[in-house]
Coordinates of C-alpha atoms in Angstrom, one line a residue:
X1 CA 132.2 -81.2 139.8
X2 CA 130.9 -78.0 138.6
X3 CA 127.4 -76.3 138.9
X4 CA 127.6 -74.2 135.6
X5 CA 124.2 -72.1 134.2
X6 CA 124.2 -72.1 130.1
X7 CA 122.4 -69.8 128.7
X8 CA 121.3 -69.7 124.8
X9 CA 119.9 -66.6 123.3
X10 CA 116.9 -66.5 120.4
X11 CA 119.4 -67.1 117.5
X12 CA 120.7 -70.3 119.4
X13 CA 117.3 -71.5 119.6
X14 CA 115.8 -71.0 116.3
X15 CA 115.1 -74.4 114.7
X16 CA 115.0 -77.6 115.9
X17 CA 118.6 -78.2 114.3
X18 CA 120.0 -75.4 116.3
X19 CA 118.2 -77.0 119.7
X20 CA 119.7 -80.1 118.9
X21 CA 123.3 -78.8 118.8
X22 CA 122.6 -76.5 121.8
X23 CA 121.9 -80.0 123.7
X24 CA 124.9 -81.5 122.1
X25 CA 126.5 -78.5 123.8
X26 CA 125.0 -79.4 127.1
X27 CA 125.8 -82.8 126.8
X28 CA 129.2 -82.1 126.9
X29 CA 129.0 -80.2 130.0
X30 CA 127.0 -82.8 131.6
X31 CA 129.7 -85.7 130.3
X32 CA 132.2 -83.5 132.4
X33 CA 130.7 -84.2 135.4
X34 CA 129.0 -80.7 136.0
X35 CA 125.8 -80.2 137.2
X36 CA 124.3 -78.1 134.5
X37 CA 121.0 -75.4 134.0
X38 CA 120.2 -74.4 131.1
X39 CA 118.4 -71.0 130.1
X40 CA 116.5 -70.2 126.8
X41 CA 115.0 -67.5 124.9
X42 CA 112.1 -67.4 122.7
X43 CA 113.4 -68.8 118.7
X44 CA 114.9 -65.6 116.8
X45 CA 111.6 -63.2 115.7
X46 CA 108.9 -65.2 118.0
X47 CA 108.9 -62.6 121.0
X48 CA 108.4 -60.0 117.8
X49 CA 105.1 -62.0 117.0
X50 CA 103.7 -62.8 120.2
X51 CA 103.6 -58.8 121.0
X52 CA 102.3 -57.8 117.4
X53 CA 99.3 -61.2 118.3
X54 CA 98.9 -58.6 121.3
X55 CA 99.1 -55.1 119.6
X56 CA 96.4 -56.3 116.7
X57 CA 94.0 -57.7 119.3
X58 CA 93.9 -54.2 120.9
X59 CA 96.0 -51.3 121.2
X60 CA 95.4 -50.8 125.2
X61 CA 96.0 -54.8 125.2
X62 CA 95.6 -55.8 129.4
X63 CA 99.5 -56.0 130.8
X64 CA 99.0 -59.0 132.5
X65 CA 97.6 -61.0 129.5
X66 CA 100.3 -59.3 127.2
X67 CA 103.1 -61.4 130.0
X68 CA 101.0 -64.8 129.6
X69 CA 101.4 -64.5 125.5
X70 CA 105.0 -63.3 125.0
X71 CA 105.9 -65.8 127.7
X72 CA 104.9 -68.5 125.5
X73 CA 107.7 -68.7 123.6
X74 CA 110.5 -69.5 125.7
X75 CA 108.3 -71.9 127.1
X76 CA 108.2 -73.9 123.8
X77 CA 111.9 -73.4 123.7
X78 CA 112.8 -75.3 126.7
X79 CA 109.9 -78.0 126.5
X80 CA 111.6 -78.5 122.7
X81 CA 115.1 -78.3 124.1
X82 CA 114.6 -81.1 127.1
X83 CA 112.7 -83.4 124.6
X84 CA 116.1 -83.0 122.2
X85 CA 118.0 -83.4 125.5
X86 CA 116.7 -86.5 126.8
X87 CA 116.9 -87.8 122.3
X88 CA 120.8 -87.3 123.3
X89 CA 120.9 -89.6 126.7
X90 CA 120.6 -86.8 129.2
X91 CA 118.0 -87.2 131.9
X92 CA 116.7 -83.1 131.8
X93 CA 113.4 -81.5 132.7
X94 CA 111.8 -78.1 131.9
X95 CA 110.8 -75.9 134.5
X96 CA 108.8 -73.0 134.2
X97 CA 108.6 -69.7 136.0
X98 CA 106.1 -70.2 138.8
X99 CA 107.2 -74.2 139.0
X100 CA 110.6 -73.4 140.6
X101 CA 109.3 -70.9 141.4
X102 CA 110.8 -67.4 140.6
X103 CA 109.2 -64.5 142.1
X104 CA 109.2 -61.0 141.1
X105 CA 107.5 -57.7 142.0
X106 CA 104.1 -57.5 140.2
X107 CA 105.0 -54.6 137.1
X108 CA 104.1 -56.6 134.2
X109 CA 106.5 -56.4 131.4
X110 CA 109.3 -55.1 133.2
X111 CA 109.4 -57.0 136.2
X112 CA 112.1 -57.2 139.0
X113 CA 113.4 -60.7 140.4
X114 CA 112.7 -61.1 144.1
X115 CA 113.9 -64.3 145.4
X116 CA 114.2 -67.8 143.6
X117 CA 113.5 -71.1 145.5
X118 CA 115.7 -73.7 144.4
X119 CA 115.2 -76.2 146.8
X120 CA 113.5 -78.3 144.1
X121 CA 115.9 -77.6 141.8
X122 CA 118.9 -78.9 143.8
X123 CA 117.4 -82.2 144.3
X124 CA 117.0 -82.8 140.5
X125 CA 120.3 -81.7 139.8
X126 CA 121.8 -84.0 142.7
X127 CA 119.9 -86.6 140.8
X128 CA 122.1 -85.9 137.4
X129 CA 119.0 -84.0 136.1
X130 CA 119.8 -81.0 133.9
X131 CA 117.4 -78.0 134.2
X132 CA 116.1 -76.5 131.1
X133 CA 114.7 -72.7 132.2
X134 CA 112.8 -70.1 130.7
X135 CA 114.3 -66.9 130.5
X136 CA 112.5 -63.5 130.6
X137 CA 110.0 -64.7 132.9
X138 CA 108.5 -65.6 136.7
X139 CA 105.5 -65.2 138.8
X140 CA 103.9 -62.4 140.9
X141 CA 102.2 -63.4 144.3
X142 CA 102.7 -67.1 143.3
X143 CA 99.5 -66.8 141.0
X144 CA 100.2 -64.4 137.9
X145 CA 103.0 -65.1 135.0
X146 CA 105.9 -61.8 134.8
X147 CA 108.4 -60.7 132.4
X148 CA 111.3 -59.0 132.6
X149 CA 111.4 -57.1 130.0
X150 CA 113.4 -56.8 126.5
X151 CA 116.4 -59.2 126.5
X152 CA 115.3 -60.3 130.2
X153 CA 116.6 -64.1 129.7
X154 CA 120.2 -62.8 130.7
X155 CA 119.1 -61.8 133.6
X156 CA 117.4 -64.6 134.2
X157 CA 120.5 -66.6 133.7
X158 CA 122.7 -64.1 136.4
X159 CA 119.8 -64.7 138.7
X160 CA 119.8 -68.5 138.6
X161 CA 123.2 -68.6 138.8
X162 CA 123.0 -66.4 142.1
X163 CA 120.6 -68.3 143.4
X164 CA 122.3 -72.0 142.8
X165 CA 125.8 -70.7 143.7
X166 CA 126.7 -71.6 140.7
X167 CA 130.7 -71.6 139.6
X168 CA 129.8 -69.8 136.7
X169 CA 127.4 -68.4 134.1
X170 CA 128.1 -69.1 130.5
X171 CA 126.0 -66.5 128.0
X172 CA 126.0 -67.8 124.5
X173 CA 125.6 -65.6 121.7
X174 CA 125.8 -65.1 118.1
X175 CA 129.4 -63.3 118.9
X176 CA 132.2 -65.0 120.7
X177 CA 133.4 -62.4 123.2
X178 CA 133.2 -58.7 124.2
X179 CA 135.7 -56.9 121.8
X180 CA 137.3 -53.5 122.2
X181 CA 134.5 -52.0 119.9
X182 CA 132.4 -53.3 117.0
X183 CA 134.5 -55.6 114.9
X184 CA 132.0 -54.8 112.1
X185 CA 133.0 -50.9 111.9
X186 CA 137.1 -51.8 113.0
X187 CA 138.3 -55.0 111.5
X188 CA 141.3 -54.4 113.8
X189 CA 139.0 -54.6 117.2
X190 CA 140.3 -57.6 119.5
X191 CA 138.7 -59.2 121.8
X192 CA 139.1 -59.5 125.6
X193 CA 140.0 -61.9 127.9
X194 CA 138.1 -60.3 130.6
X195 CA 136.3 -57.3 131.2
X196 CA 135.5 -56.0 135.0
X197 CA 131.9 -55.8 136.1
X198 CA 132.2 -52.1 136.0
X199 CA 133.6 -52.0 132.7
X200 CA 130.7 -54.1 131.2
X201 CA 127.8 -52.6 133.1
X202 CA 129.6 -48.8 131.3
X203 CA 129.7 -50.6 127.9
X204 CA 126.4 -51.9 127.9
X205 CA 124.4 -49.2 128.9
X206 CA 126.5 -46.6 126.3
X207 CA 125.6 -48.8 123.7
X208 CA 127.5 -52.3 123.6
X209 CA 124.9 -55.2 122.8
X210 CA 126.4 -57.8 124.1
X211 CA 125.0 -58.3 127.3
X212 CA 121.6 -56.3 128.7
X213 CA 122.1 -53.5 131.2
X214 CA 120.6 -55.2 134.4
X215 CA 122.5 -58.7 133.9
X216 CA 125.7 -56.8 134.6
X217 CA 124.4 -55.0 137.6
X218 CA 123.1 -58.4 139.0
X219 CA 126.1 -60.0 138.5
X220 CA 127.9 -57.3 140.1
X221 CA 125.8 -57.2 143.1
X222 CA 126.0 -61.2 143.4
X223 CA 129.3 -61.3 142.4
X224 CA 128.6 -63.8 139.5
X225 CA 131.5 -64.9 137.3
X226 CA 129.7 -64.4 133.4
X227 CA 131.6 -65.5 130.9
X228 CA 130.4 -64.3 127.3
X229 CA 130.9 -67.0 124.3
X230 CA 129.4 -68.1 121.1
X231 CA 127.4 -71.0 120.5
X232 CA 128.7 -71.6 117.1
X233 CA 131.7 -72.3 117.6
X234 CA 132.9 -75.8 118.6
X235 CA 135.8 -76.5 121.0
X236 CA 136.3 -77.7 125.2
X237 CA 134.0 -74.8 127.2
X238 CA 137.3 -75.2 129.6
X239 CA 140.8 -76.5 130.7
X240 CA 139.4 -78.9 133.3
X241 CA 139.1 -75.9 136.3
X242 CA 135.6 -75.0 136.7
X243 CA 136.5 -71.4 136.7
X244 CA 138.4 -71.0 133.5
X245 CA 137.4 -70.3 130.0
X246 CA 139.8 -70.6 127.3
X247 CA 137.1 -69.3 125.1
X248 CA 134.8 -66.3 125.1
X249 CA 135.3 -63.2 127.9
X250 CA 134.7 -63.4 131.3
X251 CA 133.5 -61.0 133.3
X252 CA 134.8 -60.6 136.5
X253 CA 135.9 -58.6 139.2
X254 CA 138.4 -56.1 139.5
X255 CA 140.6 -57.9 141.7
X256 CA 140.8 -60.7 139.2
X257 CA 142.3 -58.8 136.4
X258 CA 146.2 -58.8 136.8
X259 CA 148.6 -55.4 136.3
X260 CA 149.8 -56.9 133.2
X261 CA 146.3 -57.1 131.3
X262 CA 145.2 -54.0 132.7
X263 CA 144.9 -51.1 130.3
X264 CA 144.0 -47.3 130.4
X265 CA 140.8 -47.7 127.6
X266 CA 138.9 -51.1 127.6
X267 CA 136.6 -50.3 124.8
X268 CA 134.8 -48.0 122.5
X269 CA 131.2 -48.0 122.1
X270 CA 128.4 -45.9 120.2
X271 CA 124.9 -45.6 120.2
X272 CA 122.8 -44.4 117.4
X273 CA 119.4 -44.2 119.4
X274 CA 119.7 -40.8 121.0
X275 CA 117.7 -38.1 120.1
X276 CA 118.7 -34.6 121.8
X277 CA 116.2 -31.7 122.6
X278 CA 117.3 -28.1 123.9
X279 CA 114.8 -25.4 125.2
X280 CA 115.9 -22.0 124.0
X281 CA 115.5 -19.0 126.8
X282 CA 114.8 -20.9 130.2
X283 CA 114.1 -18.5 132.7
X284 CA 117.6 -18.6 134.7
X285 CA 116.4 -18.8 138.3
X286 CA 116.3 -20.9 141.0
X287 CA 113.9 -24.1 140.2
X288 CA 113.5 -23.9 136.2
X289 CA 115.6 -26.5 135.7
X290 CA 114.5 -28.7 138.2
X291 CA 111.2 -27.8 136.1
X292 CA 112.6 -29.5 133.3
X293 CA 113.0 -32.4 134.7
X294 CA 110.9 -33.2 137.2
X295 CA 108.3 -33.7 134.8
X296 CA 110.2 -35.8 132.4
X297 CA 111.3 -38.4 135.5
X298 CA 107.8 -38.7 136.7
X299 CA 106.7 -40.2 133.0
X300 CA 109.6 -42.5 133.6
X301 CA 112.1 -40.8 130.5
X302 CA 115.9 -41.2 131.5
X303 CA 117.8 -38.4 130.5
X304 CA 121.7 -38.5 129.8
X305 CA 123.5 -35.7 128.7
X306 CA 122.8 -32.3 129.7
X307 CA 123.7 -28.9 128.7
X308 CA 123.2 -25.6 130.0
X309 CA 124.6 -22.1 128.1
X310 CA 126.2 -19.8 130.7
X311 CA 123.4 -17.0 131.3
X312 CA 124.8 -13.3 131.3
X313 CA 122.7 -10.3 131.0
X314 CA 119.7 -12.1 129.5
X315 CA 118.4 -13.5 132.5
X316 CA 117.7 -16.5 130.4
X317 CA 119.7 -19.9 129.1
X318 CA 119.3 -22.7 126.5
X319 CA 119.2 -26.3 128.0
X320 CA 120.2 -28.9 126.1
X321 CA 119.8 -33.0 126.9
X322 CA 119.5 -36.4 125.1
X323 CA 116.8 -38.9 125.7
X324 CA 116.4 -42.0 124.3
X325 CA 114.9 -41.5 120.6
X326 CA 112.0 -44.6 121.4
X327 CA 111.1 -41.4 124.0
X328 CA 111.1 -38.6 121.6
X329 CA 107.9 -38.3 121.6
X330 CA 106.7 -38.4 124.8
X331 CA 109.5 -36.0 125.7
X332 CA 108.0 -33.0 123.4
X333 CA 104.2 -33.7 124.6
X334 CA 105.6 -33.4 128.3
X335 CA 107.9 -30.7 127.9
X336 CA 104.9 -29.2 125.8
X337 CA 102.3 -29.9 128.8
X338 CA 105.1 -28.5 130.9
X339 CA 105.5 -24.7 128.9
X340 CA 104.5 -22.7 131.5
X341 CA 106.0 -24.0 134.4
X342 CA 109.2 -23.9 132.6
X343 CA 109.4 -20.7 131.1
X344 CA 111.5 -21.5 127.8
X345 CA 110.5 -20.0 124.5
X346 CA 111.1 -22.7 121.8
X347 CA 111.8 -26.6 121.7
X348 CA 114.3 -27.5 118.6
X349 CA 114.8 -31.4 118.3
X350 CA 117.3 -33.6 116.6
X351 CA 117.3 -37.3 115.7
X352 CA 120.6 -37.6 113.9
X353 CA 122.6 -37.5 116.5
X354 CA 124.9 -40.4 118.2
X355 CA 127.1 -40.8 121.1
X356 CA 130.6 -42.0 121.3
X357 CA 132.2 -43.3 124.4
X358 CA 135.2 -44.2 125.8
X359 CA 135.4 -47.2 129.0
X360 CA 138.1 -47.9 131.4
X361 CA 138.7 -48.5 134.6
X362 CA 142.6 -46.9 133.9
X363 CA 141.0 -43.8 133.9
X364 CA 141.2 -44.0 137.2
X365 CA 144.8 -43.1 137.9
X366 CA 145.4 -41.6 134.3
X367 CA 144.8 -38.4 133.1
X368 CA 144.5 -36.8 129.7
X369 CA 141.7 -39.5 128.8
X370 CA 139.3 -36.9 127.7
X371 CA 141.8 -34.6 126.4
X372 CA 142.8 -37.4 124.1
X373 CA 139.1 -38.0 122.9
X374 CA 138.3 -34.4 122.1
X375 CA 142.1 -33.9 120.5
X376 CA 141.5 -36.7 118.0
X377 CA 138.2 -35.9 117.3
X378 CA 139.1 -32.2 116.7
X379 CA 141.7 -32.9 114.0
X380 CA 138.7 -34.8 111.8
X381 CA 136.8 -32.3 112.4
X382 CA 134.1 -34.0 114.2
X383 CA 132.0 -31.5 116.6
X384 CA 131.4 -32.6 119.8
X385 CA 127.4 -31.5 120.8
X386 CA 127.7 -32.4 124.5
X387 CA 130.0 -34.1 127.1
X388 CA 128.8 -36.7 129.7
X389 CA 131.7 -38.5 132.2
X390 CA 131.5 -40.8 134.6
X391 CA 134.7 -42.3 136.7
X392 CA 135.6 -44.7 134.2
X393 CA 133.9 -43.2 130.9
X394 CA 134.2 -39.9 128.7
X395 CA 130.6 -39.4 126.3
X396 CA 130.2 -37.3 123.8
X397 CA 127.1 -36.5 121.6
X398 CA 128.1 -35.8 118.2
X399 CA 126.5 -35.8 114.2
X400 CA 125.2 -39.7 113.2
X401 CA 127.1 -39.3 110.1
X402 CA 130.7 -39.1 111.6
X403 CA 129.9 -42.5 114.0
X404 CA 131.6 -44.7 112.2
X405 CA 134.9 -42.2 111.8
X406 CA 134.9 -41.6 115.2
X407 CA 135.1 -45.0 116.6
X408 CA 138.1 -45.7 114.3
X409 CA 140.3 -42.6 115.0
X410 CA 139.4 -43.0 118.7
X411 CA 140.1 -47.2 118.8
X412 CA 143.6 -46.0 117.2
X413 CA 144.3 -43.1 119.2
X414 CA 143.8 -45.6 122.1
X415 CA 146.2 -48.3 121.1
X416 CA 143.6 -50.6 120.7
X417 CA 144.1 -52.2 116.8
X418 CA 145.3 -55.6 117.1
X419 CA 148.8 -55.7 115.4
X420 CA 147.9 -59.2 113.9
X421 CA 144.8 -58.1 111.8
X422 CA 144.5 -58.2 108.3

């Protein structure tokens, strides 16, 4: 016997024809012996409605109200999904945020998981009951609803499956597996077996949308086998062994990847929501940039790439960095606020911009990764804007227009087609 969490995203749940083969889909689990919980997300576009119900009621709408709408609908979901559940024979029962309960810190619509109690939710499972949970939310000093934030319900999922010990966490999607980049831009792209935490938590945060950003770290942290599959497409979810998966990638530790499937690149992603903003004659002495920002971390703006021109006789250098374009925005009003403490002399902007990168853990022990990446990119004459590395990825910031070229020279240049593609 297994303990496995299943999660279904939005797309899963939209319809009642979709819940019904999502608990046909559970069934089969529970069939197999397994003790089974099940996550959900709101149906496709309902999150989208609950927060424009919010927006058109009033624009400085009350965050804590805001968390006890858009909560609604994965609420629906899994009330809709355990009534379909128990239609198919399955004993099952919803629980909601503050029932189990989950807790979380008290910032409303972007809340962090604390602790989960599952003693409640052992004994129901022990008693062949399957759990049907809603993602994306909890409860805040056991008396006010939480959310976690855009595409929280993963996370939710890793956290369950962290706190139940569970053998492994199974993320449905409307793709069946993590792929060396997207298969919609390289028909040749193949899809992985498994991916290391590492490698997924890179990939997701430079642009892959398979998984969210935090899900990867949890799992990392709690050491949580995730296994990434698609919930439309039929077949066993395993061989029998709790911890396989014929299907789908799993995400695992390093240590679980053998020599053999190990390569230098893992995958190529992109990421068209960049937006990059240099400040022309910064002051060059001690503190200016730290000027920069300062400001910009303190209204909560992450900033990726940065650039600095080598100062000569000037006395003065042009900084250049990306922010997220959502934050363009706010970026120019701070910097603006900001002028004088600075010291620059004009802010130019750009929207059409995108980053490229490249993820592997071979990187490690390899060298000429990057050299590679700018080679290719240099012979089709695709300027590189600004650089950004980490150990196991290469970034580069380059014009939106060439995206699309750029991830298909590079996934060649790599080795990466699959020799079996049309």
């Amino acid at each position: 016997m297994a303990r496995i969490v299943m999660k279904f995203g939005g797309t899963s749940m939209a319809g009642i024809e979709r819940i019904r083969n999502v608990a046909a889909r559970v069934k089969r689990e529970v069939d197999a012996g397994n003790q089974v919980a099940v996550v959900v997300s709101a149906m496709a576009g309902e999150t989208d409605r609950l927060v424009g119900f919010c927006r058109e009621a009033s624009s400085l709408y009350d965050a804590k109200e805001y968390d006890v709408v858009v909560s609604a609908g994965e609420q629906i979901t899994s009330g809709l999904l355990a009534i379909a559940l128990q239609a198919a024979g399955c004993k099952a029962r919803s629980w909601l945020g503050w029932q189990l309960p989950i807790n979380t810190s008290d910032a409303h619509g972007s809340a962090r998981i604390g602790e989960i109690d599952t003693a409640a939710l052992d004994a129901s499972l022990a008693d062949g009951v399957v759990a049907v949970i809603p993602g994306f939310q909890g409860v805040a000093d056991g008396q006010r609803v939480t959310t976690l934030g855009r595409g929280g319900s993963d996370t939710s999922a890793v956290a369950m499956a962290a706190a139940m010990k569970a053998d492994r966490c199974d993320i449905y999607t409307d793709v069946d597996g993590v792929y060396t980049t997207d298969p919609r831009i390289v028909p040749r792209a193949r899809k992985l077996s498994k991916v290391t935490y590492e490698e997924m938590l890179e990939l997701a945060s430079v642009g892959a949308k398979v998984l969210q950003t935090r899900s990867v770290g949890l799992a990392m942290k709690e050491n949580v086998r995730v296994r990434v599959l698609s919930s439309f497409e039929d077949g066993d979810t395993n061989d029998g062994h709790p911890l396989s998966g014929q299907r789908g990638t799993l995400i695992v530790g390093e240590e679980e990847i053998d020599d053999m499937e190990r390569q230098l690149i893992t995958g190529i992603a992109h990421d068209k929501n960049e937006a990059k903003i240099t400040l022309t004659q910064v002051s060059d002495r001690p503190g200016s940039v730290a000027a920069i920002f300062a400001p910009l971390a303190d209204a909560g703006i992450n900033v990726d790439m940065i650039v600095q021109n080598v100062a000569h006789s000037t006395g003065s250098t042009d900084v250049t960095f990306t922010v997220p374009a959502a934050d363009l925005a706010r970026s120019l009003d701070v910097l603006d606020k900001a002028k004088d403490a600075i010291g620059y002399a004009t802010i130019v902007h750009d929207t059409r911009v995108a980053k490229v990168s490249v993820v592997g853990v071979g990187m490690r022990s390899h060298a000429g990764v990057a050299s590679t990446m700018f080679t290719t990119l240099g012979e089709r004459g695709i300027n590189i804007q600004a650089i950004a590395t980490s150990e196991i990825k290469v970034s580069v910031l380059i014009e939106e227009d060439y995206t699309e070229l750029a991830v298909r020279v590079l996934h060649t240049a790599y080795g990466l087609d699959a020799e079996d593609a049309a």
